[in-house]
Each structure stands twice: as structure tokens, then as C-alpha cells.
Amino acid sequence: MTPHANPASLVDGTTETLSAVLPAGTMLHAWLKAAHPGRPAELKVAQGERELACLIAKNAEEFELLTLAVETGGEMLFSYDTATTVISIIYAYAPADVLDTGMTVLYSADANAAPDVPDGYHFRPPFGWMNDPNGFGRFGDKVHLFYQHYPHSLRWNTMHWGHAVSDDLLHWTHLPIFLFPSAELSARADGRGGAFSGTAIPLGEDAPGVRVFFTEQVRDRVPEEQIQLTAVSNDMVTANPPEVILPDRPAGLELTLDFRDPYVVKGPDGRWKMLLGSRDHAGGVILLYETNDPGAAGSWTFVGILHREDRFGMTAAECPCLVPLDGPANDPQTRWALTFGLLTSRDPATGRRNITIATVGRFDGRNFIKEFEQELDFGTDAYAFQAFVDGSGPVGIAWLANWTDVSNKANFPSAMTLPRQVLLRDGALLTPPVAAVERLRQRPVDDIMLRSGETVGLGNGAVEIVIDLAAPGAVFDLELDHPDVELGLRVGQEGLSIIYDIRNGKSPPRYIAAGARPSTLRVFLDVGSIEVFADGGRWTGTKRLPGSGAVRSARLVAPQDNVATARIWQLKL
């Protein structure tokens, strides 16, 4: 299903054409909208001289999804009149083996085209906007990543669920869009809501497929803007029509309208548990529901408030996640990690916004007893973290961004973080990258010049830098030359810091792990991001970088003998 010829070749006046060679049995998805009200959009699909279909959309506000099954393989011609028709996306896939072969994007418009990052190694959507990971888990023999998605621009709007699969958590195969907003919301491009964040669980050992849970938001809907829905997919590619399972918030708690992001997990007592984020007039709260239904299809009952966070004022807790850390879920001695974001929170000491909290304690199925708490990421740009138990322990991933930087007036291409382990070690929660990231190392770049204080060119900027210090907390500055920001990494008397300043005349937040005294640091650089893992993930810092430029060079400044070794690897998928 490789596109053939130029998808933007002008043929006859205002008629645009593209061609693609597609095998028999291909399914086409095309999004069209009318260029003007009252004049329908048309996309003609032909095979040789034979016209197969004329796909027609009448909506002039938002793109309509039109589908076509191609029975006979060969070269397909697509043509449309630019005076009447606007196209957002056309992609093709073979339903029989799409989980292995994925989809092929035949066309995307300038407004939603993926950024050109040929050597990038972070997950990015094939087109459009992306935020929270959803339904992250291993189902069958593949890891599935669903995510918040608006396909038609690089700005947040009506929410869908995108979808991809992987065998190793690093190489991803893009699949067709999985969940769609309601018909009412799909017809509008006003960002009034859609299929918000959630999770997925397997249907069962004898029933391949997944059940997904998600929040439907409709702004200004009365009495509830946010309600909880569930849908089933038997083929892991298309979802059946959803059903409402929680039509309203629990009464008597004086909750705001925030009621979202269901995370479903099997509890120690064998029952399915559902966590939801909300807030009251004191702060953020995590709500707990449970069901006796073995398939989690319904009969959900409210248990109570599982956890609350009032330190940052009236902030909404969202994207909760709960996973066992150091033993099986049914062992009373097992500790659990409860993570959640605090939307609109602000740390008064540093100015950082939208903090993500990680709380570790015991969970008996109805109560969570906190033992200790820490920030998940001192850079704050690992938001909406979602994890699942994969084999020997939990693995998680997050949106590599922060709502503070998002503007509805500017495009915002983003990525997911590197996938991370979730470990309990010596009274702290560690989130190092999964072991598979070492396979990204293509060749060594340097193991002498950086340590000696020389400037080292980083080529395309896709590198890993590993620094071993002579003693814990030995001070140094790593200066990174980026075209759009002042950027660096520092270990000093106050702790471990990512130096970040967009040079706009305003004082930036301080991205610091106060008091950290690391011995070893791994620094991953890619177009659009820096990720720092100190002492095996004891301190983790993630920062999204603006623009499309890469870090061009690195220079290490340190007192003599503070740095034992400094190595750089070129990375590539």
C-alpha cells in the first residue's frame, strides 16, 4: 500500500489528483468537507477508466469521514475540485492484517501534516494533534497505545482516540483512528468536547479484543458535562457503539463538573476497580468505583474518595493511574503506585505548573494508605502518565508536553515520552527508561572530548549522553546549544536542574529536583525534547523544546576530576 505519484499534482485547472497502488481488499478512509456551504464536496475514486465511487460530504464546518472498500487491487486515482472540496486525510489499510502492516497515509493537508523528524525516536502521531496516552497495555502479543487525538490540525479540538501498536515499545505501527466523538460533536469544529481520556482492559482469555472506558465531554451540557462510557472492540481496530455506564457524579460531595479519565484495574479482591479524577472546593480528589461484573461491562457502584490532594488549592485531579509495584495485586504486602496530574496547579517555590504526583502505599481494594509521596517528573512535561503491568513489573508512558505551553492560536506538534519502568527502590519511586532503549544506540560519538571540556557536535541531535560523576552530587554544567532556547543541565548545591529559558524577557520556571545528589545521569536528546534520568530514574526530568531544531552541540563545564566519564551515542530507531 505504497503511495504512487505526487499527491498534489495539478492536472486540470482546479482539479487535484493523487494516485496509489493498493492491493485487493483495501479499506479507504477519507475526510472531506465542503469548501462553501450549499456546495457539496466530492472525491472521485477511479481505477483506470472506471470510476469506483464518488464520495460526497455536505458539511462545510467540519470534516466528514467517508469509507470505501476496494475489491480489486491496482492503481487508484483520486481527484477533486479545490473550488468545492477540502481534504484533510486519506489513508488505506488491509483489515485482514492491519495489526501487522498498519495503515498508509496517502494524503494529509498542510494544516495537520506530521512534523518532518526523520531521525526522531519518540512516538508521534501520523497527522494532527495528540495529547494524553489512553488504554496503554499489552493485548495479545502486542502493546497497544491509544491517545487523545484531533486528526485535522495541530491544535486541540474535538477529541478522538488515535491508535498504534508495538512489539518492543519503541517501534510503532500506526492504525486507523479508533474512537470517534458523537455525531453531534463530529459535525462541529468548535472544541466542545469529544471522546476524552480513559483506559482499556482485555475482554477475556477466550474472547479476543478489548473493552475501553472513556469520558464523553460536551461543554455546557446539563446537568453533566462529563459522563463515563464504555465500548467493545472485538478486532482491536474498530470500536462498537459505546454505552453510558456512569451518567452522573456521586451526590453529596460538592464536586465541580470535573469527572473524568476512568482508569480500570483489577483490585486485590479480584473485582474491577475504576478511578476517576475530580475536584471539590478544597482540592483535587480521586474517586473509586467497583463492580462485581467479571467483564466490567456495568453495575458500577461508588465506593468513596480514594485520595485527595489539597496542597495546591482548588486544582482538578486528572488522569489517575494505579498499579502494583513489588508483588502480585492480591498480596496484602504489595505496594501500589497512584499517579495523577493536578491541572492548573502551581508550585510556589519554582513556578512550575501542572504538577504530576506519585503516591506509594497499600491498597486493599477499597482504601489506599499512603506511605510516601513524590513528584513523578521535576521537568513537569511527562503529563497524563499511564502504566500497566507488563511481565515482571509496570511500564508507563506520558504526554511529552504541558498544558502551560499550549495555545489555541499556534500549532503544537508533540510526542510521547520514552516508555519507562516503574520501580520501588529504597523508599523511592524510580522511573528509568525501559531496557530496550539501549538498542537505540547506533554508534559512539565521543568518550573523550566532552569530559575534557571541548565542544562536541551532535549531528542531527538524536543522542544519549551518559555522565558518571566522581562522587554523588559532584557539580557540573552541561551546556547545550539549541537554536530556540537557552538549554542545559546542572548539578549544583541546590540539586539537579534543567536550565530552560525561551528568551522572552520573562523569568522562566525553575525545573529542579531540589536536594538531588546523583552519581550517574542519562540524557536523551531528540528534536523537541530533553529527558533526564538520574541514578536509574530516582530523579527524572522531562522538558518539551519548541521549534523543529535539534540541539547542535554539547559542552561540559566542571571542576577538575568531578566527572569520571562522559560518553555520547548516536541514537536511531
Tab-separated table of N, CA, C and O in Angstrom, residues 150-254:
chain	number	residue	atom	x	y	z
A	150	TYR	N	-6.819	14.862	17.734
A	150	TYR	CA	-7.662	15.594	16.795
A	150	TYR	C	-6.965	15.516	15.449
A	150	TYR	O	-5.869	16.058	15.276
A	151	PRO	N	-7.536	14.827	14.473
A	151	PRO	CA	-6.785	14.498	13.257
A	151	PRO	C	-6.603	15.646	12.278
A	151	PRO	O	-5.737	15.559	11.409
A	152	HIS	N	-7.371	16.732	12.395
A	152	HIS	CA	-7.461	17.680	11.291
A	152	HIS	C	-6.637	18.950	11.454
A	152	HIS	O	-6.660	19.807	10.570
A	153	SER	N	-5.919	19.095	12.556
A	153	SER	CA	-4.988	20.212	12.698
A	153	SER	C	-3.997	19.871	13.799
A	153	SER	O	-4.138	18.851	14.489
A	154	LEU	N	-3.012	20.749	14.000
A	154	LEU	CA	-2.031	20.572	15.057
A	154	LEU	C	-2.425	21.360	16.304
A	154	LEU	O	-1.565	21.696	17.126
A	155	ARG	N	-3.710	21.637	16.455
A	155	ARG	CA	-4.232	22.316	17.621
A	155	ARG	C	-5.360	21.496	18.224
A	155	ARG	O	-6.097	20.821	17.501
A	156	TRP	N	-5.502	21.590	19.535
A	156	TRP	CA	-6.536	20.830	20.248
A	156	TRP	C	-7.917	21.200	19.715
A	156	TRP	O	-8.208	22.363	19.448
A	157	ASN	N	-8.763	20.179	19.574
A	157	ASN	CA	-10.144	20.407	19.137
A	157	ASN	C	-10.958	19.193	19.569
A	157	ASN	O	-10.612	18.538	20.554
A	158	THR	N	-11.998	18.855	18.860
A	158	THR	CA	-12.888	17.755	19.226
A	158	THR	C	-12.105	16.447	19.319
A	158	THR	O	-11.445	16.047	18.366
A	159	MET	N	-12.226	15.766	20.464
A	159	MET	CA	-11.351	14.640	20.743
A	159	MET	C	-11.806	13.317	20.129
A	159	MET	O	-12.978	12.941	20.205
A	160	HIS	N	-10.831	12.628	19.513
A	160	HIS	CA	-10.926	11.254	19.033
A	160	HIS	C	-9.900	10.427	19.821
A	160	HIS	O	-9.155	10.965	20.640
A	161	TRP	N	-9.831	9.130	19.533
A	161	TRP	CA	-8.733	8.300	20.011
A	161	TRP	C	-7.921	7.822	18.805
A	161	TRP	O	-8.464	7.148	17.912
A	162	GLY	N	-6.631	8.182	18.767
A	162	GLY	CA	-5.714	7.566	17.834
A	162	GLY	C	-5.250	6.214	18.367
A	162	GLY	O	-5.557	5.830	19.502
A	163	HIS	N	-4.462	5.488	17.565
A	163	HIS	CA	-4.147	4.100	17.924
A	163	HIS	C	-2.863	3.663	17.227
A	163	HIS	O	-2.641	3.982	16.052
A	164	ALA	N	-2.006	2.955	17.965
A	164	ALA	CA	-0.787	2.380	17.398
A	164	ALA	C	-0.437	1.125	18.185
A	164	ALA	O	-0.881	0.941	19.326
A	165	VAL	N	0.379	0.258	17.569
A	165	VAL	CA	0.815	-0.970	18.227
A	165	VAL	C	2.325	-1.121	18.091
A	165	VAL	O	2.943	-0.570	17.179
A	166	SER	N	2.896	-1.909	19.024
A	166	SER	CA	4.340	-2.105	19.020
A	166	SER	C	4.678	-3.481	19.557
A	166	SER	O	3.945	-4.046	20.376
A	167	ASP	N	5.810	-4.003	19.091
A	167	ASP	CA	6.334	-5.250	19.633
A	167	ASP	C	7.372	-5.004	20.723
A	167	ASP	O	7.656	-5.897	21.518
A	168	ASP	N	7.969	-3.787	20.745
A	168	ASP	CA	9.099	-3.540	21.643
A	168	ASP	C	9.011	-2.217	22.401
A	168	ASP	O	9.977	-1.820	23.044
A	169	LEU	N	7.888	-1.506	22.320
A	169	LEU	CA	7.672	-0.227	22.976
A	169	LEU	C	8.444	0.925	22.335
A	169	LEU	O	8.373	2.062	22.812
A	170	LEU	N	9.171	0.654	21.261
A	170	LEU	CA	9.952	1.700	20.593
A	170	LEU	C	9.515	1.911	19.150
A	170	LEU	O	9.380	3.046	18.700
A	171	HIS	N	9.325	0.826	18.412
A	171	HIS	CA	8.899	0.904	17.012
A	171	HIS	C	7.378	0.733	16.967
A	171	HIS	O	6.851	-0.288	17.408
A	172	TRP	N	6.702	1.736	16.418
A	172	TRP	CA	5.242	1.760	16.461
A	172	TRP	C	4.652	1.683	15.063
A	172	TRP	O	5.167	2.289	14.126
A	173	THR	N	3.563	0.943	14.950
A	173	THR	CA	2.806	0.830	13.709
A	173	THR	C	1.496	1.583	13.888
A	173	THR	O	0.715	1.281	14.801
A	174	HIS	N	1.248	2.573	13.033
A	174	HIS	CA	0.045	3.382	13.146
A	174	HIS	C	-1.169	2.635	12.594
A	174	HIS	O	-1.107	2.015	11.529
A	175	LEU	N	-2.272	2.737	13.329
A	175	LEU	CA	-3.519	2.068	12.965
A	175	LEU	C	-4.611	3.114	12.710
A	175	LEU	O	-4.455	4.282	13.049
A	176	PRO	N	-5.720	2.694	12.118
A	176	PRO	CA	-6.820	3.637	11.881
A	176	PRO	C	-7.318	4.272	13.180
A	176	PRO	O	-7.177	3.701	14.268
A	177	ILE	N	-7.899	5.445	13.059
A	177	ILE	CA	-8.493	6.106	14.219
A	177	ILE	C	-9.507	5.167	14.858
A	177	ILE	O	-10.326	4.553	14.183
A	178	PHE	N	-9.447	5.067	16.186
A	178	PHE	CA	-10.173	4.018	16.890
A	178	PHE	C	-11.517	4.490	17.433
A	178	PHE	O	-12.536	3.829	17.269
A	179	LEU	N	-11.531	5.606	18.147
A	179	LEU	CA	-12.767	6.119	18.752
A	179	LEU	C	-13.093	7.479	18.169
A	179	LEU	O	-12.193	8.292	17.938
A	180	PHE	N	-14.376	7.719	17.969
A	180	PHE	CA	-14.827	8.965	17.375
A	180	PHE	C	-15.763	9.682	18.342
A	180	PHE	O	-16.448	9.052	19.149
A	181	PRO	N	-15.824	11.004	18.287
A	181	PRO	CA	-16.820	11.728	19.072
A	181	PRO	C	-18.222	11.422	18.579
A	181	PRO	O	-18.398	10.844	17.496
A	182	SER	N	-19.211	11.802	19.346
A	182	SER	CA	-20.600	11.588	18.948
A	182	SER	C	-20.884	12.318	17.643
A	182	SER	O	-20.165	13.236	17.240
A	183	ALA	N	-21.954	11.915	16.968
A	183	ALA	CA	-22.302	12.529	15.682
A	183	ALA	C	-22.518	14.031	15.833
A	183	ALA	O	-22.124	14.821	14.967
A	184	GLU	N	-23.119	14.426	16.941
A	184	GLU	CA	-23.356	15.857	17.172
A	184	GLU	C	-22.044	16.629	17.240
A	184	GLU	O	-21.884	17.688	16.632
A	185	LEU	N	-21.061	16.091	17.980
A	185	LEU	CA	-19.782	16.780	18.118
A	185	LEU	C	-18.943	16.666	16.859
A	185	LEU	O	-18.191	17.581	16.516
A	186	SER	N	-19.062	15.530	16.163
A	186	SER	CA	-18.276	15.319	14.944
A	186	SER	C	-18.622	16.322	13.859
A	186	SER	O	-17.801	16.613	12.985
A	187	ALA	N	-19.837	16.855	13.894
A	187	ALA	CA	-20.283	17.767	12.852
A	187	ALA	C	-19.783	19.192	13.062
A	187	ALA	O	-19.987	20.050	12.210
A	188	ARG	N	-19.095	19.427	14.191
A	188	ARG	CA	-18.677	20.785	14.515
A	188	ARG	C	-17.176	20.812	14.779
A	188	ARG	O	-16.596	19.824	15.224
A	189	ALA	N	-16.559	21.941	14.520
A	189	ALA	CA	-15.133	22.128	14.765
A	189	ALA	C	-14.922	23.199	15.817
A	189	ALA	O	-14.090	24.092	15.671
A	190	ASP	N	-15.673	23.102	16.923
A	190	ASP	CA	-15.629	24.158	17.930
A	190	ASP	C	-15.046	23.698	19.257
A	190	ASP	O	-15.106	24.428	20.249
A	191	GLY	N	-14.487	22.471	19.297
A	191	GLY	CA	-13.839	22.007	20.514
A	191	GLY	C	-14.758	21.898	21.714
A	191	GLY	O	-14.327	22.102	22.858
A	192	ARG	N	-16.000	21.526	21.504
A	192	ARG	CA	-16.959	21.440	22.610
A	192	ARG	C	-16.813	20.160	23.424
A	192	ARG	O	-17.466	20.005	24.455
A	193	GLY	N	-15.972	19.240	22.992
A	193	GLY	CA	-15.810	18.016	23.774
A	193	GLY	C	-15.322	16.869	22.927
A	193	GLY	O	-14.472	17.034	22.065
A	194	GLY	N	-15.889	15.682	23.167
A	194	GLY	CA	-15.496	14.512	22.400
A	194	GLY	C	-15.185	13.335	23.296
A	194	GLY	O	-15.605	13.272	24.460
A	195	ALA	N	-14.421	12.368	22.740
A	195	ALA	CA	-14.039	11.154	23.453
A	195	ALA	C	-12.761	11.427	24.234
A	195	ALA	O	-11.661	11.348	23.693
A	196	PHE	N	-12.915	11.775	25.515
A	196	PHE	CA	-11.773	12.145	26.333
A	196	PHE	C	-11.050	10.892	26.859
A	196	PHE	O	-11.357	9.776	26.485
A	197	SER	N	-10.105	11.110	27.772
A	197	SER	CA	-9.157	10.063	28.172
A	197	SER	C	-9.826	8.904	28.904
A	197	SER	O	-10.895	9.040	29.491
A	198	GLY	N	-9.116	7.766	28.901
A	198	GLY	CA	-9.612	6.565	29.551
A	198	GLY	C	-8.609	5.442	29.493
A	198	GLY	O	-7.408	5.665	29.359
A	199	THR	N	-9.120	4.220	29.554
A	199	THR	CA	-8.259	3.057	29.659
A	199	THR	C	-8.872	1.887	28.905
A	199	THR	O	-9.960	1.994	28.329
A	200	ALA	N	-8.177	0.752	28.908
A	200	ALA	CA	-8.639	-0.454	28.219
A	200	ALA	C	-8.281	-1.675	29.045
A	200	ALA	O	-7.240	-1.709	29.716
A	201	ILE	N	-9.152	-2.687	28.979
A	201	ILE	CA	-8.883	-3.975	29.623
A	201	ILE	C	-9.197	-5.078	28.618
A	201	ILE	O	-9.990	-4.882	27.698
A	202	PRO	N	-8.579	-6.249	28.767
A	202	PRO	CA	-8.891	-7.347	27.846
A	202	PRO	C	-10.302	-7.862	28.068
A	202	PRO	O	-10.831	-7.834	29.183
A	203	LEU	N	-10.915	-8.350	26.989
A	203	LEU	CA	-12.253	-8.935	27.110
A	203	LEU	C	-12.227	-10.248	27.873
A	203	LEU	O	-13.194	-10.631	28.516
A	204	GLY	N	-11.125	-10.946	27.785
A	204	GLY	CA	-11.009	-12.229	28.480
A	204	GLY	C	-10.124	-13.168	27.699
A	204	GLY	O	-9.781	-12.937	26.536
A	205	GLU	N	-9.710	-14.266	28.349
A	205	GLU	CA	-8.802	-15.213	27.715
A	205	GLU	C	-9.416	-15.869	26.488
A	205	GLU	O	-8.714	-16.164	25.517
A	206	ASP	N	-10.692	-16.113	26.531
A	206	ASP	CA	-11.348	-16.812	25.430
A	206	ASP	C	-12.065	-15.867	24.466
A	206	ASP	O	-12.744	-16.317	23.535
A	207	ALA	N	-11.930	-14.555	24.688
A	207	ALA	CA	-12.616	-13.585	23.842
A	207	ALA	C	-11.625	-12.490	23.446
A	207	ALA	O	-11.402	-11.558	24.209
A	208	PRO	N	-10.969	-12.633	22.307
A	208	PRO	CA	-10.003	-11.617	21.906
A	208	PRO	C	-10.668	-10.259	21.747
A	208	PRO	O	-11.833	-10.165	21.355
A	209	GLY	N	-9.920	-9.230	22.068
A	209	GLY	CA	-10.447	-7.879	21.966
A	209	GLY	C	-10.300	-7.128	23.269
A	209	GLY	O	-9.733	-7.631	24.253
A	210	VAL	N	-10.811	-5.903	23.282
A	210	VAL	CA	-10.689	-5.052	24.458
A	210	VAL	C	-12.014	-4.371	24.759
A	210	VAL	O	-12.856	-4.188	23.887
A	211	ARG	N	-12.157	-4.008	26.008
A	211	ARG	CA	-13.214	-3.096	26.428
A	211	ARG	C	-12.527	-1.795	26.835
A	211	ARG	O	-11.596	-1.803	27.651
A	212	VAL	N	-12.955	-0.697	26.254
A	212	VAL	CA	-12.375	0.594	26.595
A	212	VAL	C	-13.375	1.399	27.420
A	212	VAL	O	-14.602	1.218	27.310
A	213	PHE	N	-12.828	2.253	28.270
A	213	PHE	CA	-13.611	3.150	29.110
A	213	PHE	C	-13.119	4.561	28.830
A	213	PHE	O	-11.908	4.801	28.767
A	214	PHE	N	-14.030	5.499	28.692
A	214	PHE	CA	-13.604	6.856	28.399
A	214	PHE	C	-14.653	7.849	28.864
A	214	PHE	O	-15.816	7.484	29.136
A	215	THR	N	-14.236	9.086	28.969
A	215	THR	CA	-15.130	10.179	29.325
A	215	THR	C	-15.652	10.836	28.062
A	215	THR	O	-14.868	11.166	27.169
A	216	GLU	N	-16.960	11.015	27.984
A	216	GLU	CA	-17.507	11.870	26.938
A	216	GLU	C	-17.762	13.241	27.539
A	216	GLU	O	-18.488	13.368	28.543
A	217	GLN	N	-17.143	14.242	26.939
A	217	GLN	CA	-17.405	15.612	27.377
A	217	GLN	C	-18.234	16.335	26.328
A	217	GLN	O	-17.959	16.238	25.134
A	218	VAL	N	-19.230	17.079	26.795
A	218	VAL	CA	-19.978	18.020	25.965
A	218	VAL	C	-20.083	19.313	26.769
A	218	VAL	O	-20.770	19.346	27.800
A	219	ARG	N	-19.347	20.325	26.358
A	219	ARG	CA	-19.343	21.577	27.101
A	219	ARG	C	-20.748	22.179	27.171
A	219	ARG	O	-21.485	22.180	26.187
A	220	ASP	N	-21.103	22.645	28.379
A	220	ASP	CA	-22.397	23.293	28.661
A	220	ASP	C	-23.570	22.316	28.657
A	220	ASP	O	-24.728	22.755	28.722
A	221	ARG	N	-23.292	21.022	28.599
A	221	ARG	CA	-24.383	20.051	28.711
A	221	ARG	C	-24.910	20.064	30.150
A	221	ARG	O	-24.135	20.102	31.111
A	222	VAL	N	-26.222	19.968	30.304
A	222	VAL	CA	-26.856	19.985	31.616
A	222	VAL	C	-27.547	18.651	31.860
A	222	VAL	O	-28.230	18.138	30.968
A	223	PRO	N	-27.403	18.029	33.032
A	223	PRO	CA	-26.689	18.548	34.194
A	223	PRO	C	-25.209	18.163	34.244
A	223	PRO	O	-24.483	18.657	35.094
A	224	GLU	N	-24.757	17.253	33.372
A	224	GLU	CA	-23.382	16.768	33.448
A	224	GLU	C	-22.642	17.050	32.147
A	224	GLU	O	-23.060	16.594	31.080
A	225	GLU	N	-21.526	17.749	32.240
A	225	GLU	CA	-20.680	17.932	31.063
A	225	GLU	C	-19.879	16.665	30.761
A	225	GLU	O	-19.615	16.353	29.602
A	226	GLN	N	-19.511	15.943	31.808
A	226	GLN	CA	-18.640	14.778	31.651
A	226	GLN	C	-19.325	13.537	32.222
A	226	GLN	O	-19.742	13.535	33.386
A	227	ILE	N	-19.443	12.508	31.381
A	227	ILE	CA	-20.024	11.235	31.793
A	227	ILE	C	-19.103	10.126	31.304
A	227	ILE	O	-18.237	10.338	30.452
A	228	GLN	N	-19.302	8.901	31.840
A	228	GLN	CA	-18.397	7.788	31.524
A	228	GLN	C	-19.094	6.783	30.615
A	228	GLN	O	-20.231	6.390	30.860
A	229	LEU	N	-18.353	6.376	29.566
A	229	LEU	CA	-18.862	5.440	28.577
A	229	LEU	C	-17.926	4.244	28.459
A	229	LEU	O	-16.747	4.310	28.840
A	230	THR	N	-18.446	3.172	27.914
A	230	THR	CA	-17.628	2.007	27.597
A	230	THR	C	-17.983	1.508	26.203
A	230	THR	O	-19.112	1.686	25.727
A	231	ALA	N	-16.997	0.921	25.533
A	231	ALA	CA	-17.206	0.347	24.201
A	231	ALA	C	-16.319	-0.878	24.064
A	231	ALA	O	-15.266	-0.989	24.708
A	232	VAL	N	-16.734	-1.794	23.211
A	232	VAL	CA	-16.008	-3.046	22.985
A	232	VAL	C	-15.442	-3.061	21.571
A	232	VAL	O	-16.085	-2.599	20.623
A	233	SER	N	-14.242	-3.589	21.448
A	233	SER	CA	-13.668	-3.880	20.133
A	233	SER	C	-13.275	-5.349	20.090
A	233	SER	O	-12.481	-5.808	20.917
A	234	ASN	N	-13.837	-6.070	19.154
A	234	ASN	CA	-13.500	-7.489	19.010
A	234	ASN	C	-12.312	-7.719	18.095
A	234	ASN	O	-11.643	-8.753	18.200
A	235	ASP	N	-12.051	-6.762	17.210
A	235	ASP	CA	-10.940	-6.934	16.263
A	235	ASP	C	-9.742	-6.060	16.588
A	235	ASP	O	-8.754	-6.067	15.859
A	236	MET	N	-9.797	-5.285	17.671
A	236	MET	CA	-8.727	-4.389	18.112
A	236	MET	C	-8.508	-3.208	17.167
A	236	MET	O	-7.530	-2.472	17.307
A	237	VAL	N	-9.397	-3.006	16.213
A	237	VAL	CA	-9.218	-1.940	15.220
A	237	VAL	C	-10.412	-0.998	15.211
A	237	VAL	O	-10.258	0.225	15.104
A	238	THR	N	-11.616	-1.546	15.315
A	238	THR	CA	-12.829	-0.731	15.292
A	238	THR	C	-13.609	-0.949	16.586
A	238	THR	O	-13.678	-2.073	17.108
A	239	ALA	N	-14.215	0.121	17.094
A	239	ALA	CA	-14.987	0.035	18.329
A	239	ALA	C	-16.475	-0.009	18.017
A	239	ALA	O	-16.961	0.704	17.127
A	240	ASN	N	-17.206	-0.838	18.746
A	240	ASN	CA	-18.657	-0.880	18.635
A	240	ASN	C	-19.256	0.385	19.257
A	240	ASN	O	-18.577	1.110	19.993
A	241	PRO	N	-20.526	0.674	18.999
A	241	PRO	CA	-21.147	1.860	19.602
A	241	PRO	C	-21.027	1.835	21.120
A	241	PRO	O	-21.249	0.803	21.759
A	242	PRO	N	-20.662	2.963	21.736
A	242	PRO	CA	-20.468	2.989	23.187
A	242	PRO	C	-21.772	3.036	23.951
A	242	PRO	O	-22.824	3.393	23.416
A	243	GLU	N	-21.699	2.694	25.237
A	243	GLU	CA	-22.831	2.748	26.152
A	243	GLU	C	-22.435	3.558	27.379
A	243	GLU	O	-21.290	3.503	27.834
A	244	VAL	N	-23.385	4.271	27.935
A	244	VAL	CA	-23.147	5.051	29.145
A	244	VAL	C	-23.153	4.123	30.355
A	244	VAL	O	-24.065	3.309	30.516
A	245	ILE	N	-22.132	4.240	31.202
A	245	ILE	CA	-22.104	3.410	32.411
A	245	ILE	C	-22.171	4.250	33.682
A	245	ILE	O	-22.628	3.759	34.709
A	246	LEU	N	-21.713	5.505	33.632
A	246	LEU	CA	-21.843	6.410	34.771
A	246	LEU	C	-22.387	7.731	34.251
A	246	LEU	O	-21.636	8.565	33.744
A	247	PRO	N	-23.691	7.950	34.391
A	247	PRO	CA	-24.297	9.152	33.804
A	247	PRO	C	-24.155	10.405	34.647
A	247	PRO	O	-24.478	11.492	34.189
A	248	ASP	N	-23.679	10.267	35.901
A	248	ASP	CA	-23.567	11.455	36.734
A	248	ASP	C	-22.528	11.242	37.829
A	248	ASP	O	-22.119	10.128	38.139
A	249	ARG	N	-22.124	12.340	38.416
A	249	ARG	CA	-21.170	12.326	39.523
A	249	ARG	C	-21.835	11.788	40.793
A	249	ARG	O	-23.062	11.844	40.932
A	250	PRO	N	-21.048	11.311	41.741
A	250	PRO	CA	-21.643	10.904	43.017
A	250	PRO	C	-22.205	12.117	43.742
A	250	PRO	O	-21.627	13.206	43.740
A	251	ALA	N	-23.336	11.934	44.357
A	251	ALA	CA	-24.026	13.041	45.023
A	251	ALA	C	-23.451	13.282	46.411
A	251	ALA	O	-22.833	12.401	47.025
A	252	GLY	N	-23.653	14.506	46.894
A	252	GLY	CA	-23.332	14.822	48.271
A	252	GLY	C	-21.899	15.202	48.552
A	252	GLY	O	-21.534	15.407	49.721
A	253	LEU	N	-21.049	15.275	47.545
A	253	LEU	CA	-19.635	15.572	47.764
A	253	LEU	C	-19.249	16.983	47.336
A	253	LEU	O	-18.095	17.366	47.461
A	254	GLU	N	-20.204	17.748	46.808
A	254	GLU	CA	-19.951	19.109	46.351
A	254	GLU	C	-18.802	19.162	45.335
A	254	GLU	O	-17.926	20.023	45.397
